[in-house]
mmCIF file of C-alpha atoms in Angstrom:
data_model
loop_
_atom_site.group_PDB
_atom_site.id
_atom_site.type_symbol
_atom_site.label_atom_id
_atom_site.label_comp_id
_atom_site.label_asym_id
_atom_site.label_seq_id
_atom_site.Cartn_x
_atom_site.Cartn_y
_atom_site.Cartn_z
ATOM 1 C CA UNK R 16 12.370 24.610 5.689
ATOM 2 C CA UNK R 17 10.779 22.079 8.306
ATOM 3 C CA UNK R 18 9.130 18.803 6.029
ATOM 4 C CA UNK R 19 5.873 19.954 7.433
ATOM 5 C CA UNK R 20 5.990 23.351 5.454
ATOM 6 C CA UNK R 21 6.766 21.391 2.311
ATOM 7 C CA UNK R 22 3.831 21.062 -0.387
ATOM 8 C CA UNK R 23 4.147 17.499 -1.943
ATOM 9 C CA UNK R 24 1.205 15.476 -4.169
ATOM 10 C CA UNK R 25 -1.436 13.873 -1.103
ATOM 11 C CA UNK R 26 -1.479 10.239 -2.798
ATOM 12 C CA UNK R 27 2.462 9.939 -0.918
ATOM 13 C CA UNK R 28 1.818 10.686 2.287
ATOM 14 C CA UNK R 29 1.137 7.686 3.825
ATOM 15 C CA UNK R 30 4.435 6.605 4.792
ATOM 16 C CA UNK R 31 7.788 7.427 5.156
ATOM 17 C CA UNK R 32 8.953 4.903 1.948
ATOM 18 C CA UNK R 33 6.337 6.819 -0.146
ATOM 19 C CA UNK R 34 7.514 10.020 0.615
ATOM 20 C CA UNK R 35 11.138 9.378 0.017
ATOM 21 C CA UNK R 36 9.906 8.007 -3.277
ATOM 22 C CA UNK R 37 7.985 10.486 -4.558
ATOM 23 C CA UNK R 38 10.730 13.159 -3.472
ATOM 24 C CA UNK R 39 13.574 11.688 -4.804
ATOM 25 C CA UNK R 40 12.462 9.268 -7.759
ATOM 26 C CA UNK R 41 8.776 9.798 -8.611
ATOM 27 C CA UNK R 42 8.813 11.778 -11.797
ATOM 28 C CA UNK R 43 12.633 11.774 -12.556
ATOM 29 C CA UNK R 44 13.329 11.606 -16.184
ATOM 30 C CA UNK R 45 15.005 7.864 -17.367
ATOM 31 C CA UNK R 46 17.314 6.888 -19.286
ATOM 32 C CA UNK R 47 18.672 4.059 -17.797
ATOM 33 C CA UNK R 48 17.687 0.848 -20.201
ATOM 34 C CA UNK R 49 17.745 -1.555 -16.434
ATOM 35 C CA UNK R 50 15.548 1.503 -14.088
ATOM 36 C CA UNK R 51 13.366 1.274 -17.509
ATOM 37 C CA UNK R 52 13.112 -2.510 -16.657
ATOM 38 C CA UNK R 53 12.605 -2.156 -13.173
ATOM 39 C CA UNK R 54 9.930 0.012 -13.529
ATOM 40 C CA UNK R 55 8.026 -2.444 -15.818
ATOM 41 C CA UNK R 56 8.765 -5.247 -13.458
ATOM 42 C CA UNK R 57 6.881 -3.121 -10.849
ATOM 43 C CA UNK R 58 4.156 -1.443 -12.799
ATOM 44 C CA UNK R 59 2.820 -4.446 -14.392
ATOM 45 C CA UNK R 60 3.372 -6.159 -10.698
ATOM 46 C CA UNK R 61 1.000 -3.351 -9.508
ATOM 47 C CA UNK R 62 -2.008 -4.328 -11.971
ATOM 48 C CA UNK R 63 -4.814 -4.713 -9.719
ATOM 49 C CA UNK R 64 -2.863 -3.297 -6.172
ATOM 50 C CA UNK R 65 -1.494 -0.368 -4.692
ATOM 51 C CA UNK R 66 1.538 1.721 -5.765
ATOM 52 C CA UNK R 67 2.444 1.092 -1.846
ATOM 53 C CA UNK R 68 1.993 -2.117 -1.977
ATOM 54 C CA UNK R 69 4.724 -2.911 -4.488
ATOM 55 C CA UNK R 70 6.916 -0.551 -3.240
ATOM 56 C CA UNK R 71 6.922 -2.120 -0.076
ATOM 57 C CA UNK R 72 7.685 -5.427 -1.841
ATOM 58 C CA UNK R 73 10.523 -3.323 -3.894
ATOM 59 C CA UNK R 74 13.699 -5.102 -2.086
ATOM 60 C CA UNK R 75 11.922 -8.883 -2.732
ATOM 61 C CA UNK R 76 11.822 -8.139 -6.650
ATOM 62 C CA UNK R 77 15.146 -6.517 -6.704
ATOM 63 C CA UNK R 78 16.364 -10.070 -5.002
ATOM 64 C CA UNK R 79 13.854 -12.405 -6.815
ATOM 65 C CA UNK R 80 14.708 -10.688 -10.168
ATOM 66 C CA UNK R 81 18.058 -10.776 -10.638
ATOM 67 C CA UNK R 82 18.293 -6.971 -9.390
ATOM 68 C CA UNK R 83 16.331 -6.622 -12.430
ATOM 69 C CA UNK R 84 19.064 -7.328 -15.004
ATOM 70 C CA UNK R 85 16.878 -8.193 -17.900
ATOM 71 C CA UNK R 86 19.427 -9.842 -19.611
ATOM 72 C CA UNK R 87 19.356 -12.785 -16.685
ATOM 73 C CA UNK R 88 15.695 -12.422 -16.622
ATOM 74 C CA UNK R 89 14.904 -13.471 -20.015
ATOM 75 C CA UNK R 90 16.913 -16.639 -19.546
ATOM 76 C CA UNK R 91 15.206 -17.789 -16.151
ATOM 77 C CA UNK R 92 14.053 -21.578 -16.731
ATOM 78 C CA UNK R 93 10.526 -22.868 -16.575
ATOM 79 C CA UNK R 94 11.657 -24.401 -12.607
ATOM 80 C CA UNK R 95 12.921 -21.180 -11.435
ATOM 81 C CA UNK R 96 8.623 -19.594 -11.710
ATOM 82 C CA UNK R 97 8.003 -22.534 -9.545
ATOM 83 C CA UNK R 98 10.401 -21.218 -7.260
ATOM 84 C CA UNK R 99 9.183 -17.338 -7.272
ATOM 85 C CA UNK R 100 5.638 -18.546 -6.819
ATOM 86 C CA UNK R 101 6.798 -19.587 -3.254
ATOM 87 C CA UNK R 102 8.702 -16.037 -3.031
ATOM 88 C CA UNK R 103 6.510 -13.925 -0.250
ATOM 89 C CA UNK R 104 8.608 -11.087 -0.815
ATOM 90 C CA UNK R 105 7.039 -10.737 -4.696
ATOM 91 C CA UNK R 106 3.363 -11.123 -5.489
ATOM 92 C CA UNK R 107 3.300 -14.168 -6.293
ATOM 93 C CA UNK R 108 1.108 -14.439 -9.138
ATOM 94 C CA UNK R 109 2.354 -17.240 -11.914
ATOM 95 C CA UNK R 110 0.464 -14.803 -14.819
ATOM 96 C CA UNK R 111 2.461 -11.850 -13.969
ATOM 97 C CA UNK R 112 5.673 -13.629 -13.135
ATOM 98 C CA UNK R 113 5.415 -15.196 -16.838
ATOM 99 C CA UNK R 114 4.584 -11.762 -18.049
ATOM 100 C CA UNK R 115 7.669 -10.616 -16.427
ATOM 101 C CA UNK R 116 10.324 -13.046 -18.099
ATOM 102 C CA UNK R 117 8.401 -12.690 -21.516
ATOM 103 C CA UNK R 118 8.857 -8.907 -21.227
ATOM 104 C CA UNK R 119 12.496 -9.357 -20.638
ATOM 105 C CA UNK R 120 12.719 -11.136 -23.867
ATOM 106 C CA UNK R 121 10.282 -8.505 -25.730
ATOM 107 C CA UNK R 122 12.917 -5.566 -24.005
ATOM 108 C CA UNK R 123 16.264 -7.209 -25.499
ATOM 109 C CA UNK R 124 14.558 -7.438 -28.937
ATOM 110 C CA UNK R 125 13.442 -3.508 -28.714
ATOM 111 C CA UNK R 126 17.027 -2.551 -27.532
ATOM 112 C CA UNK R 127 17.998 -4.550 -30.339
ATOM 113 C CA UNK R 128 15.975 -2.679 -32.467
ATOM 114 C CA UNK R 129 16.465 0.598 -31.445
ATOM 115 C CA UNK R 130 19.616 0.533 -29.589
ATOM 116 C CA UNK R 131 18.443 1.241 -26.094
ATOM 117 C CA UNK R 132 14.991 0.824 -24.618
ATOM 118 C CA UNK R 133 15.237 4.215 -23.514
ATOM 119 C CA UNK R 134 15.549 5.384 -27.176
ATOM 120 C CA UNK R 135 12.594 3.752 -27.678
ATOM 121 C CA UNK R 136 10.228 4.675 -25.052
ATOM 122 C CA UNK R 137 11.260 8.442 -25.784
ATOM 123 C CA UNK R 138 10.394 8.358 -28.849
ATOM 124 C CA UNK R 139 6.874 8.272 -27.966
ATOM 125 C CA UNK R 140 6.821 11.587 -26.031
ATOM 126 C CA UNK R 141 9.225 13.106 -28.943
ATOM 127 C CA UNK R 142 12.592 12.900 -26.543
ATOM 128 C CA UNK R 143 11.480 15.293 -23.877
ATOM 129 C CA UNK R 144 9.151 15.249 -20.952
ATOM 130 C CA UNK R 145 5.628 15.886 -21.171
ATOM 131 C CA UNK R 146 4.951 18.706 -19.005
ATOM 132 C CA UNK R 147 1.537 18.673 -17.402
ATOM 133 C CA UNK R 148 -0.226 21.179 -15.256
ATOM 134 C CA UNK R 149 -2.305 19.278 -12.620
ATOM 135 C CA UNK R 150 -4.317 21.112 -10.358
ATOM 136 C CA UNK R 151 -4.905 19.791 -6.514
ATOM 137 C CA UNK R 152 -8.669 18.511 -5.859
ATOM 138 C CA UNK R 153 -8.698 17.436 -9.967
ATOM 139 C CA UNK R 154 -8.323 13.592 -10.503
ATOM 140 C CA UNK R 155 -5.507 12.637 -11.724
ATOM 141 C CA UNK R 156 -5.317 10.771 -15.833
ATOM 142 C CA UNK R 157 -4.837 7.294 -15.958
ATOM 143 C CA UNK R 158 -4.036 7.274 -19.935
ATOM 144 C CA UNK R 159 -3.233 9.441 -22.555
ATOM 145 C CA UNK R 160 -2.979 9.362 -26.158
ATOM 146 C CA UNK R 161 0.991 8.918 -25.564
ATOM 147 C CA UNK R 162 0.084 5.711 -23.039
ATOM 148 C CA UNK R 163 -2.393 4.187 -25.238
ATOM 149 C CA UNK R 164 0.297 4.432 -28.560
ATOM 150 C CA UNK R 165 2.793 3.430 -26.318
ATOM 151 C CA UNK R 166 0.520 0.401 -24.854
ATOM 152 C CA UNK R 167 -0.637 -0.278 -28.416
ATOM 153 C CA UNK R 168 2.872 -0.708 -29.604
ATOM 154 C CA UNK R 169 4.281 -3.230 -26.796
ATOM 155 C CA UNK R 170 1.586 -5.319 -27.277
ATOM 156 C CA UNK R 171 1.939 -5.836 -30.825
ATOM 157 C CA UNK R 172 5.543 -6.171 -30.065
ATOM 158 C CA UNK R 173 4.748 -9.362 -27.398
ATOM 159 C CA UNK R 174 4.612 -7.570 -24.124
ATOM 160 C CA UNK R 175 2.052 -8.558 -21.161
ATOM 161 C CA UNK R 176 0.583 -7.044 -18.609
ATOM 162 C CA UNK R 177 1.200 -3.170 -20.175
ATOM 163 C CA UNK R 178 -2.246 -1.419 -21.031
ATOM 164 C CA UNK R 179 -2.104 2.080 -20.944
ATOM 165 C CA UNK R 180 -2.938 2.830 -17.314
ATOM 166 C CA UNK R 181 0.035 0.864 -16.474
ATOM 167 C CA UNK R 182 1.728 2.227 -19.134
ATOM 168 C CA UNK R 183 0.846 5.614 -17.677
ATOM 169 C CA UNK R 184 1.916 5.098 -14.607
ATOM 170 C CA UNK R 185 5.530 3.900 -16.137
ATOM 171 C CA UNK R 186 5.570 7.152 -17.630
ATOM 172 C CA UNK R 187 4.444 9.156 -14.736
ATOM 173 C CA UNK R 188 6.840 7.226 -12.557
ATOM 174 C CA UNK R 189 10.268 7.334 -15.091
ATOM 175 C CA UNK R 190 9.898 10.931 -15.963
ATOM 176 C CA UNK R 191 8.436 11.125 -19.588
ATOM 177 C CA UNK R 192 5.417 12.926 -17.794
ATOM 178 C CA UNK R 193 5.516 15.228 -15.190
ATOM 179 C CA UNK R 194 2.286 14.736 -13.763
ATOM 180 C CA UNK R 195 3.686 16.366 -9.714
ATOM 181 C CA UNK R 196 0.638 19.119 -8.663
ATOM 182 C CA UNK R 197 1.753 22.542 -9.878
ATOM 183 C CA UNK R 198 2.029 23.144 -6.294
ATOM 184 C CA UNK R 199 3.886 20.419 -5.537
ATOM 185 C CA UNK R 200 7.764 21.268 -4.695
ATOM 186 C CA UNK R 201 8.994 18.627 -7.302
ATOM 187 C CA UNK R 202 6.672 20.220 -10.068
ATOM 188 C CA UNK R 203 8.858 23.107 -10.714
ATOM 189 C CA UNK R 204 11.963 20.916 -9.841
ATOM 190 C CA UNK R 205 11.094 18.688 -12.497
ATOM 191 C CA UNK R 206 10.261 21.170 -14.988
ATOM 192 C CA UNK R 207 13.149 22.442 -15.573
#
């Protein structure tokens, strides 16, 4: 079937990047403790931009971030934020840089805790994804009671830069919801 026939969510379709990522990664379950990371890296990056923005930045976090090895992350010194602040290929904002070696820290305590990260984060949608029906022309949610639990909980556990819209997002993005258009090819992929 030509691309042009195929029915994909309208917030991707503004360029090629975005497409590939909502086709191949957008809504893909997770259980990968560093893609967990990753995505937390990015999502709290994105407070206050575009999705497309940080995905076109993607490549200068993976570099800038130790290909987002949290392990390496939590131990970056006080001289290497200096150093990322100059980065143009992250956004280079010193709060959310901070908030991105503190959460590294916060994430090996919760895997400590728990095992895994992804045992964690689970937990909170009871181990399976959420399966929602959205409808094309209706807004899209930005929390739900899952996100703001979820949000609730990293923040009393140290985390920055993870309310529950971001924390949404992280979910929509890493597969605990399914939040593709029922008419969206992916939808049914996904639900499966």
């Amino acid at each position: 079937m030509p691309s042009s026939e195929i029915i994909r969510c309208p917030w991707c379709l503004g360029f090629p990047e975005y497409i590939h990522y909502h086709d191949t990664e957008w809504g893909v379950p997770v259980y990968d403790d560093r893609v967990q990371f990753e995505f937390l890296v990015l999502e709290s990056a994105q407070a206050g931009l575009s999705w497309a923005t940080i995905l076109k930045k993607r490549e200068g976090y993976r570099r800038a971030f130790a290909d987002f090895d949290y392990r390496i992350v939590a131990d970056f010194p006080d001289s290497y934020v200096e150093e990322l602040l100059q980065d143009s290929g992250i956004i280079r904002n010193r709060l959310k840089i901070l908030a991105t070696i503190n959460n590294a820290r916060r994430f090996l305590e919760v895997q400590s805790e728990f095992g895994t990260f992804s045992k964690y984060i689970w937990s909170f949608v009871g181990g399976k994804p959420i399966q929602n029906s959205l409808k094309r022309g209706v807004p899209y949610p930005v929390t739900s009671p899952e996100s703001d639990a979820l949000a609730k909980d990293l923040k009393k556990r140290g985390f920055k830069f993870l309310g529950s819209t971001t924390i949404y997002a992280h979910m929509q993005a890493t597969g605990l919801i399914n939040d593709h258009l029922t008419d969206c090819f992916r939808h049914q992929e996904l639900s499966l």
